[in-house]
PDB file of C-alpha atoms and ligand atoms in Angstrom:
ATOM      1  CA  MET A   1      70.199 152.037 169.966  1.00 89.00           C
ATOM      2  CA  LYS A   2      69.831 149.163 172.533  1.00 95.00           C
ATOM      3  CA  LYS A   3      71.315 146.035 171.844  1.00 97.00           C
ATOM      4  CA  LEU A   4      69.468 143.469 170.911  1.00 98.00           C
ATOM      5  CA  GLU A   5      69.017 139.707 170.277  1.00 98.00           C
ATOM      6  CA  GLN A   6      72.468 137.406 168.241  1.00 98.00           C
ATOM      7  CA  LEU A   7      71.198 137.322 164.838  1.00 98.00           C
ATOM      8  CA  TYR A   8      74.232 135.552 163.366  1.00 97.00           C
ATOM      9  CA  GLU A   9      77.835 134.034 164.357  1.00 98.00           C
ATOM     10  CA  GLY A  10      80.069 133.827 162.033  1.00 95.00           C
ATOM     11  CA  LYS A  11      84.293 133.190 162.321  1.00 95.00           C
ATOM     12  CA  ALA A  12      85.744 136.450 163.520  1.00 98.00           C
ATOM     13  CA  LYS A  13      82.598 138.759 163.913  1.00 98.00           C
ATOM     14  CA  LYS A  14      79.368 138.079 165.649  1.00 98.00           C
ATOM     15  CA  VAL A  15      75.678 140.582 163.767  1.00 98.00           C
ATOM     16  CA  PHE A  16      73.414 141.858 167.182  1.00 98.00           C
ATOM     17  CA  ALA A  17      69.673 143.526 165.730  1.00 98.00           C
ATOM     18  CA  THR A  18      68.946 146.598 166.874  1.00 98.00           C
ATOM     19  CA  ASP A  19      65.630 148.447 168.098  1.00 98.00           C
ATOM     20  CA  ASP A  20      66.042 150.305 164.560  1.00 98.00           C
ATOM     21  CA  PRO A  21      65.252 147.689 162.249  1.00 98.00           C
ATOM     22  CA  SER A  22      67.076 148.776 159.204  1.00 98.00           C
ATOM     23  CA  ILE A  23      70.338 148.577 161.514  1.00 98.00           C
ATOM     24  CA  VAL A  24      72.570 145.723 163.024  1.00 98.00           C
ATOM     25  CA  MET A  25      75.419 146.016 165.265  1.00 98.00           C
ATOM     26  CA  VAL A  26      79.136 143.726 164.155  1.00 98.00           C
ATOM     27  CA  ASP A  27      81.351 142.409 166.892  1.00 98.00           C
ATOM     28  CA  TYR A  28      84.081 141.631 166.319  1.00 98.00           C
ATOM     29  CA  LYS A  29      85.787 138.704 167.984  1.00 98.00           C
ATOM     30  CA  ASP A  30      89.956 137.338 168.116  1.00 98.00           C
ATOM     31  CA  ASP A  31      88.773 134.760 166.775  1.00 98.00           C
ATOM     32  CA  ALA A  32      91.085 133.438 163.472  1.00 98.00           C
ATOM     33  CA  THR A  33      90.305 130.305 161.184  1.00 97.00           C
ATOM     34  CA  ALA A  34      91.833 129.844 157.599  1.00 97.00           C
ATOM     35  CA  PHE A  35      91.761 127.130 155.198  1.00 94.00           C
ATOM     36  CA  ASN A  36      87.707 127.450 155.163  1.00 91.00           C
ATOM     37  CA  GLY A  37      87.922 126.847 158.674  1.00 91.00           C
ATOM     38  CA  LEU A  38      90.401 123.846 159.183  1.00 95.00           C
ATOM     39  CA  LYS A  39      92.951 125.586 161.266  1.00 98.00           C
ATOM     40  CA  LYS A  40      91.503 127.412 164.779  1.00 97.00           C
ATOM     41  CA  GLY A  41      93.389 130.118 166.933  1.00 98.00           C
ATOM     42  CA  THR A  42      92.997 133.362 168.651  1.00 98.00           C
ATOM     43  CA  ILE A  43      94.704 136.215 167.712  1.00 98.00           C
ATOM     44  CA  GLU A  44      94.901 138.431 170.869  1.00 98.00           C
ATOM     45  CA  GLY A  45      93.616 141.985 169.916  1.00 98.00           C
ATOM     46  CA  LYS A  46      92.432 141.589 166.661  1.00 98.00           C
ATOM     47  CA  GLY A  47      89.025 142.477 167.090  1.00 98.00           C
ATOM     48  CA  VAL A  48      89.610 145.734 168.508  1.00 98.00           C
ATOM     49  CA  ILE A  49      92.244 146.772 165.448  1.00 98.00           C
ATOM     50  CA  ASN A  50      89.942 144.849 162.511  1.00 98.00           C
ATOM     51  CA  ASN A  51      86.906 146.778 164.017  1.00 98.00           C
ATOM     52  CA  ARG A  52      89.267 150.051 164.537  1.00 98.00           C
ATOM     53  CA  MET A  53      90.178 149.798 160.906  1.00 98.00           C
ATOM     54  CA  THR A  54      87.759 148.561 158.596  1.00 99.00           C
ATOM     55  CA  ASN A  55      85.405 151.758 160.243  1.00 98.00           C
ATOM     56  CA  PHE A  56      88.543 153.963 158.958  1.00 98.00           C
ATOM     57  CA  LEU A  57      89.226 152.992 155.438  1.00 99.00           C
ATOM     58  CA  MET A  58      84.988 152.456 154.799  1.00 98.00           C
ATOM     59  CA  LYS A  59      85.216 156.627 155.890  1.00 98.00           C
ATOM     60  CA  MET A  60      88.348 157.351 154.063  1.00 98.00           C
ATOM     61  CA  LEU A  61      85.834 155.478 151.105  1.00 99.00           C
ATOM     62  CA  GLU A  62      82.280 157.165 151.862  1.00 98.00           C
ATOM     63  CA  LYS A  63      83.943 160.747 151.240  1.00 98.00           C
ATOM     64  CA  ASN A  64      85.295 159.824 148.195  1.00 98.00           C
ATOM     65  CA  GLY A  65      82.287 158.647 146.575  1.00 98.00           C
ATOM     66  CA  VAL A  66      82.036 154.516 147.734  1.00 99.00           C
ATOM     67  CA  PRO A  67      79.136 153.842 149.398  1.00 99.00           C
ATOM     68  CA  THR A  68      79.342 151.843 152.364  1.00 99.00           C
ATOM     69  CA  HIS A  69      77.366 149.773 154.997  1.00 98.00           C
ATOM     70  CA  PHE A  70      78.893 151.698 158.187  1.00 99.00           C
ATOM     71  CA  VAL A  71      77.159 153.963 160.704  1.00 98.00           C
ATOM     72  CA  GLU A  72      78.800 154.306 164.111  1.00 98.00           C
ATOM     73  CA  GLU A  73      81.770 152.668 165.856  1.00 98.00           C
ATOM     74  CA  ILE A  74      79.848 152.399 169.322  1.00 98.00           C
ATOM     75  CA  SER A  75      82.848 150.873 171.093  1.00 98.00           C
ATOM     76  CA  ASP A  76      86.296 149.557 170.520  1.00 98.00           C
ATOM     77  CA  ARG A  77      85.078 145.883 169.067  1.00 98.00           C
ATOM     78  CA  GLU A  78      81.479 146.860 168.048  1.00 98.00           C
ATOM     79  CA  THR A  79      79.918 148.985 164.986  1.00 98.00           C
ATOM     80  CA  LEU A  80      76.718 150.253 163.719  1.00 98.00           C
ATOM     81  CA  VAL A  81      75.822 149.543 160.415  1.00 98.00           C
ATOM     82  CA  LYS A  82      73.354 149.176 157.787  1.00 98.00           C
ATOM     83  CA  ARG A  83      71.056 146.302 157.644  1.00 98.00           C
ATOM     84  CA  VAL A  84      72.178 144.547 153.999  1.00 98.00           C
ATOM     85  CA  THR A  85      71.485 141.555 151.995  1.00 98.00           C
ATOM     86  CA  ILE A  86      74.412 140.832 151.358  1.00 98.00           C
ATOM     87  CA  VAL A  87      75.452 139.159 147.057  1.00 98.00           C
ATOM     88  CA  PRO A  88      76.595 135.878 147.989  1.00 98.00           C
ATOM     89  CA  LEU A  89      80.271 136.505 146.676  1.00 99.00           C
ATOM     90  CA  GLU A  90      83.512 137.078 147.383  1.00 98.00           C
ATOM     91  CA  VAL A  91      85.104 139.669 145.106  1.00 99.00           C
ATOM     92  CA  ILE A  92      88.805 139.740 145.253  1.00 99.00           C
ATOM     93  CA  VAL A  93      91.448 141.604 144.002  1.00 99.00           C
ATOM     94  CA  ARG A  94      94.895 141.422 142.886  1.00 99.00           C
ATOM     95  CA  ASN A  95      97.942 143.622 142.113  1.00 98.00           C
ATOM     96  CA  VAL A  96     100.762 141.305 142.820  1.00 99.00           C
ATOM     97  CA  ALA A  97     100.409 137.683 142.131  1.00 99.00           C
ATOM     98  CA  ALA A  98     100.206 135.506 145.782  1.00 98.00           C
ATOM     99  CA  GLY A  99      98.550 133.035 147.246  1.00 98.00           C
ATOM    100  CA  SER A 100      95.561 130.620 145.441  1.00 98.00           C
ATOM    101  CA  LEU A 101      96.337 132.944 142.063  1.00 98.00           C
ATOM    102  CA  SER A 102     100.374 132.079 142.589  1.00 98.00           C
ATOM    103  CA  LYS A 103      99.046 128.132 143.353  1.00 98.00           C
ATOM    104  CA  ARG A 104      96.476 128.069 140.093  1.00 98.00           C
ATOM    105  CA  LEU A 105      98.974 129.419 137.486  1.00 98.00           C
ATOM    106  CA  GLY A 106     102.219 128.660 138.754  1.00 98.00           C
ATOM    107  CA  LEU A 107     103.486 132.237 139.779  1.00 98.00           C
ATOM    108  CA  PRO A 108     106.014 132.647 142.083  1.00 98.00           C
ATOM    109  CA  GLU A 109     104.321 134.898 145.416  1.00 98.00           C
ATOM    110  CA  GLY A 110     105.009 138.939 144.563  1.00 98.00           C
ATOM    111  CA  THR A 111     104.917 138.873 140.319  1.00 98.00           C
ATOM    112  CA  PRO A 112     103.452 142.031 139.687  1.00 98.00           C
ATOM    113  CA  LEU A 113     100.644 141.587 137.332  1.00 98.00           C
ATOM    114  CA  ARG A 114     100.354 143.757 134.113  1.00 98.00           C
ATOM    115  CA  ARG A 115      96.761 145.518 135.269  1.00 98.00           C
ATOM    116  CA  THR A 116      94.504 144.470 137.895  1.00 98.00           C
ATOM    117  CA  VAL A 117      92.630 141.454 138.716  1.00 99.00           C
ATOM    118  CA  LEU A 118      89.202 140.790 139.627  1.00 99.00           C
ATOM    119  CA  GLU A 119      88.157 137.354 140.713  1.00 99.00           C
ATOM    120  CA  TYR A 120      84.263 136.124 141.715  1.00 99.00           C
ATOM    121  CA  CYS A 121      84.249 133.495 144.920  1.00 98.00           C
ATOM    122  CA  TYR A 122      80.718 131.710 145.517  1.00 98.00           C
ATOM    123  CA  LYS A 123      80.457 132.375 149.349  1.00 98.00           C
ATOM    124  CA  ASN A 124      79.611 129.121 150.348  1.00 97.00           C
ATOM    125  CA  ASP A 125      81.742 126.842 153.222  1.00 94.00           C
ATOM    126  CA  GLU A 126      80.805 123.164 151.971  1.00 96.00           C
ATOM    127  CA  LEU A 127      82.018 124.185 148.859  1.00 97.00           C
ATOM    128  CA  GLY A 128      85.286 125.639 149.960  1.00 95.00           C
ATOM    129  CA  ASP A 129      84.269 129.429 147.805  1.00 97.00           C
ATOM    130  CA  PRO A 130      84.332 128.194 144.627  1.00 98.00           C
ATOM    131  CA  MET A 131      85.822 130.678 141.890  1.00 98.00           C
ATOM    132  CA  VAL A 132      83.064 131.722 139.418  1.00 99.00           C
ATOM    133  CA  ASN A 133      83.131 134.012 136.426  1.00 98.00           C
ATOM    134  CA  GLU A 134      80.012 136.222 135.143  1.00 98.00           C
ATOM    135  CA  TYR A 135      78.332 133.577 133.225  1.00 98.00           C
ATOM    136  CA  HIS A 136      78.307 131.174 136.514  1.00 98.00           C
ATOM    137  CA  ILE A 137      76.745 134.651 138.596  1.00 99.00           C
ATOM    138  CA  ALA A 138      73.833 135.412 135.702  1.00 98.00           C
ATOM    139  CA  ALA A 139      72.878 131.943 135.550  1.00 98.00           C
ATOM    140  CA  MET A 140      72.703 131.182 138.977  1.00 98.00           C
ATOM    141  CA  GLY A 141      70.969 134.521 139.786  1.00 98.00           C
ATOM    142  CA  TRP A 142      73.300 135.836 141.864  1.00 98.00           C
ATOM    143  CA  ALA A 143      73.646 138.955 140.791  1.00 98.00           C
ATOM    144  CA  ASP A 144      71.997 140.798 138.180  1.00 98.00           C
ATOM    145  CA  ASP A 145      74.261 142.586 135.069  1.00 98.00           C
ATOM    146  CA  ALA A 146      73.912 146.123 136.566  1.00 98.00           C
ATOM    147  CA  THR A 147      74.801 144.939 139.718  1.00 98.00           C
ATOM    148  CA  MET A 148      78.181 143.423 138.345  1.00 99.00           C
ATOM    149  CA  LYS A 149      79.141 145.741 136.738  1.00 98.00           C
ATOM    150  CA  GLN A 150      78.630 148.578 139.139  1.00 98.00           C
ATOM    151  CA  ILE A 151      80.527 146.089 141.592  1.00 99.00           C
ATOM    152  CA  ALA A 152      83.162 146.311 139.388  1.00 99.00           C
ATOM    153  CA  ALA A 153      83.298 149.847 139.094  1.00 99.00           C
ATOM    154  CA  TYR A 154      83.535 150.344 143.202  1.00 99.00           C
ATOM    155  CA  ALA A 155      85.995 147.505 143.407  1.00 99.00           C
ATOM    156  CA  LEU A 156      88.575 148.980 140.987  1.00 99.00           C
ATOM    157  CA  LYS A 157      87.996 152.412 142.328  1.00 99.00           C
ATOM    158  CA  VAL A 158      88.365 151.113 146.131  1.00 99.00           C
ATOM    159  CA  ASN A 159      91.519 149.276 144.639  1.00 99.00           C
ATOM    160  CA  ASP A 160      93.273 152.582 143.572  1.00 98.00           C
ATOM    161  CA  LEU A 161      92.149 154.542 146.946  1.00 99.00           C
ATOM    162  CA  LEU A 162      93.635 152.119 149.738  1.00 99.00           C
ATOM    163  CA  VAL A 163      96.573 151.655 146.947  1.00 98.00           C
ATOM    164  CA  ARG A 164      96.925 155.108 147.289  1.00 98.00           C
ATOM    165  CA  TYR A 165      96.737 155.593 151.019  1.00 98.00           C
ATOM    166  CA  PHE A 166      98.752 153.097 152.290  1.00 98.00           C
ATOM    167  CA  ARG A 167     102.049 153.937 149.661  1.00 98.00           C
ATOM    168  CA  PRO A 168     103.176 156.664 152.297  1.00 98.00           C
ATOM    169  CA  LEU A 169     102.836 154.209 154.548  1.00 98.00           C
ATOM    170  CA  ASN A 170     105.264 152.046 152.861  1.00 98.00           C
ATOM    171  CA  ILE A 171     102.955 149.031 152.628  1.00 98.00           C
ATOM    172  CA  ASP A 172     102.222 147.654 149.611  1.00 98.00           C
ATOM    173  CA  LEU A 173      98.301 146.358 149.435  1.00 99.00           C
ATOM    174  CA  ILE A 174      98.865 142.891 147.431  1.00 99.00           C
ATOM    175  CA  ASP A 175      95.384 141.813 147.416  1.00 99.00           C
ATOM    176  CA  PHE A 176      92.269 141.617 149.281  1.00 99.00           C
ATOM    177  CA  LYS A 177      88.821 141.022 149.493  1.00 98.00           C
ATOM    178  CA  LEU A 178      85.495 142.570 149.432  1.00 99.00           C
ATOM    179  CA  GLU A 179      81.316 141.949 149.801  1.00 98.00           C
ATOM    180  CA  PHE A 180      78.750 143.842 148.921  1.00 99.00           C
ATOM    181  CA  GLY A 181      74.977 144.383 150.113  1.00 98.00           C
ATOM    182  CA  HIS A 182      71.692 145.967 148.883  1.00 98.00           C
ATOM    183  CA  THR A 183      69.945 148.124 151.578  1.00 98.00           C
ATOM    184  CA  ALA A 184      65.791 148.054 151.729  1.00 97.00           C
ATOM    185  CA  ASP A 185      65.550 150.768 149.523  1.00 97.00           C
ATOM    186  CA  GLY A 186      68.057 148.393 146.588  1.00 98.00           C
ATOM    187  CA  THR A 187      71.076 150.188 146.931  1.00 98.00           C
ATOM    188  CA  LEU A 188      74.352 148.817 146.872  1.00 99.00           C
ATOM    189  CA  VAL A 189      76.627 148.979 149.321  1.00 99.00           C
ATOM    190  CA  LEU A 190      80.161 147.965 150.815  1.00 99.00           C
ATOM    191  CA  ALA A 191      79.787 145.908 153.527  1.00 98.00           C
ATOM    192  CA  ASP A 192      82.188 143.143 155.461  1.00 98.00           C
ATOM    193  CA  GLU A 193      85.183 144.257 157.127  1.00 98.00           C
ATOM    194  CA  ILE A 194      88.794 145.514 155.697  1.00 99.00           C
ATOM    195  CA  SER A 195      91.470 144.139 157.625  1.00 98.00           C
ATOM    196  CA  PRO A 196      94.266 142.408 158.110  1.00 98.00           C
ATOM    197  CA  ASP A 197      92.269 139.383 158.244  1.00 98.00           C
ATOM    198  CA  THR A 198      91.194 140.510 153.816  1.00 98.00           C
ATOM    199  CA  CYS A 199      94.344 142.266 152.965  1.00 99.00           C
ATOM    200  CA  ARG A 200      97.625 140.739 151.780  1.00 99.00           C
ATOM    201  CA  PHE A 201      99.586 143.871 153.168  1.00 99.00           C
ATOM    202  CA  TRP A 202     103.230 143.896 152.841  1.00 99.00           C
ATOM    203  CA  ASP A 203     106.230 145.966 153.530  1.00 98.00           C
ATOM    204  CA  SER A 204     107.596 147.940 150.740  1.00 98.00           C
ATOM    205  CA  LYS A 205     111.131 148.489 151.606  1.00 98.00           C
ATOM    206  CA  THR A 206     111.195 144.701 153.421  1.00 98.00           C
ATOM    207  CA  HIS A 207     108.535 142.924 151.758  1.00 98.00           C
ATOM    208  CA  GLU A 208     107.653 141.109 155.219  1.00 98.00           C
ATOM    209  CA  LYS A 209     104.493 140.211 155.178  1.00 98.00           C
ATOM    210  CA  LEU A 210     101.952 141.697 157.893  1.00 98.00           C
ATOM    211  CA  ASP A 211      98.630 140.090 157.815  1.00 98.00           C
ATOM    212  CA  LYS A 212      96.897 136.891 158.726  1.00 98.00           C
ATOM    213  CA  ASP A 213      99.510 134.697 155.797  1.00 98.00           C
ATOM    214  CA  ARG A 214     101.627 134.859 159.444  1.00 98.00           C
ATOM    215  CA  PHE A 215      99.042 133.024 161.105  1.00 98.00           C
ATOM    216  CA  ARG A 216      97.777 130.398 157.999  1.00 98.00           C
ATOM    217  CA  ARG A 217     101.906 129.848 157.578  1.00 98.00           C
ATOM    218  CA  ASP A 218     102.937 129.455 160.956  1.00 98.00           C
ATOM    219  CA  LEU A 219     104.988 132.274 160.820  1.00 98.00           C
ATOM    220  CA  GLY A 220     104.891 133.527 164.016  1.00 98.00           C
ATOM    221  CA  GLY A 221     104.878 137.306 164.949  1.00 98.00           C
ATOM    222  CA  VAL A 222     100.801 137.146 164.192  1.00 98.00           C
ATOM    223  CA  GLU A 223      99.767 139.872 166.741  1.00 98.00           C
ATOM    224  CA  GLU A 224     103.150 142.277 165.841  1.00 98.00           C
ATOM    225  CA  ALA A 225     101.740 142.351 162.127  1.00 98.00           C
ATOM    226  CA  TYR A 226      98.268 143.589 162.962  1.00 98.00           C
ATOM    227  CA  GLN A 227      99.545 146.066 165.658  1.00 98.00           C
ATOM    228  CA  GLU A 228     101.955 147.490 163.002  1.00 98.00           C
ATOM    229  CA  ILE A 229      99.938 148.211 160.339  1.00 98.00           C
ATOM    230  CA  SER A 230      97.443 149.535 163.006  1.00 98.00           C
ATOM    231  CA  HIS A 231     100.029 151.634 164.051  1.00 98.00           C
ATOM    232  CA  ARG A 232     101.174 153.008 160.753  1.00 98.00           C
ATOM    233  CA  LEU A 233      97.789 153.235 159.562  1.00 98.00           C
ATOM    234  CA  MET A 234      95.585 155.180 162.337  1.00 98.00           C
ATOM    235  CA  GLY A 235      99.037 156.026 165.009  1.00 97.00           C
ATOM    236  CA  GLU A 236      96.751 153.060 167.296  1.00 91.00           C
TER     237      GLU A 236
HETATM  238  N1  LIG B 301      90.202 136.281 151.133  1.00 80.91           N
HETATM  239  C1  LIG B 301      89.748 136.804 152.320  1.00 80.91           C
HETATM  240  N2  LIG B 301      88.343 135.631 152.518  1.00 80.91           N
HETATM  241  C2  LIG B 301      88.691 134.487 151.882  1.00 80.91           C
HETATM  242  C3  LIG B 301      89.815 133.830 150.971  1.00 80.91           C
HETATM  243  C4  LIG B 301      90.365 135.441 150.641  1.00 80.91           C
HETATM  244  O1  LIG B 301      89.701 137.791 152.637  1.00 80.91           O
HETATM  245  O2  LIG B 301      87.916 133.926 151.971  1.00 80.91           O
HETATM  246  C5  LIG B 301      92.051 137.182 151.023  1.00 80.91           C
HETATM  247  C6  LIG B 301      92.986 137.265 150.996  1.00 80.91           C
HETATM  248  O3  LIG B 301      93.072 137.741 152.598  1.00 80.91           O
HETATM  249  C7  LIG B 301      93.697 137.398 150.127  1.00 80.91           C
HETATM  250  C8  LIG B 301      92.667 137.591 149.255  1.00 80.91           C
HETATM  251  O4  LIG B 301      91.276 137.181 149.902  1.00 80.91           O
HETATM  252  O5  LIG B 301      93.765 138.996 150.626  1.00 80.91           O
HETATM  253  C9  LIG B 301      93.405 136.489 147.950  1.00 80.91           C
HETATM  254  O6  LIG B 301      93.350 135.759 148.697  1.00 80.91           O
HETATM  255  P1  LIG B 301      93.422 134.180 148.012  1.00 80.91           P
HETATM  256  O7  LIG B 301      92.381 133.944 146.739  1.00 80.91           O
HETATM  257  O8  LIG B 301      94.761 133.641 147.756  1.00 80.91           O
HETATM  258  O9  LIG B 301      93.155 132.625 148.626  1.00 80.91           O
HETATM  259  P2  LIG B 301      94.451 132.560 150.440  1.00 80.91           P
HETATM  260  O10 LIG B 301      95.429 132.303 149.471  1.00 80.91           O
HETATM  261  O11 LIG B 301      94.222 133.804 151.106  1.00 80.91           O
HETATM  262  O12 LIG B 301      93.441 130.794 150.494  1.00 80.91           O
END
């Protein structure tokens, strides 16, 4: 498949057209941003790790009944995925309080939640991805009720599968963000990435942070944290 013109450049990835109109190529960068683009930097080798790890996990999820956009890994940084229309929502899944939830509700980071919490944010950089609920989503027409029901069911299933996958690796999955899209034939699939950029991973024993919070909060050892997750998950 030929890599054609660039369609889009995001904060962490570029997207290219291919000679198949139903397939695009994602190219993962080492660029890192935080706080809605206010903080910028580079995490050496991140693109390779996020590409490999996302594909590894998407394949595991697909095998377990979650449809994804994954088609084929082309290189260390490049992957073919189904072209989708993204539902303009960040779907956040939380098992333990951290980050913005801790701030909003005054909960110490690390407080376990009695049950899994789902949150939705409207994907809009200018507005800083504001949190919305299902009434806003229906009122604005961002997704219909059937789609939201399916998104919630998939998000909880992904959480179950990931928590169970990471537990024996001594990694606690604190929270993460998912994105979904519709293919041309209307099928809802999991899209975007699953990586230390989009998940909070804590070492089960030491509670050390092994994710992008090391970059966001200037904790040092950023590259090492990404490598540690990659090593535990894929032996790489
Ligand atoms: N997250 C993300 N992209 C975003 C916002 C959040 O991938 O634009 C992920 C983040 O890495 C964390 C989870 O979603 O795993 C919950 O993030 P939170 O709402 O606590 O926001 P943050 O504290 O990261 O600003």
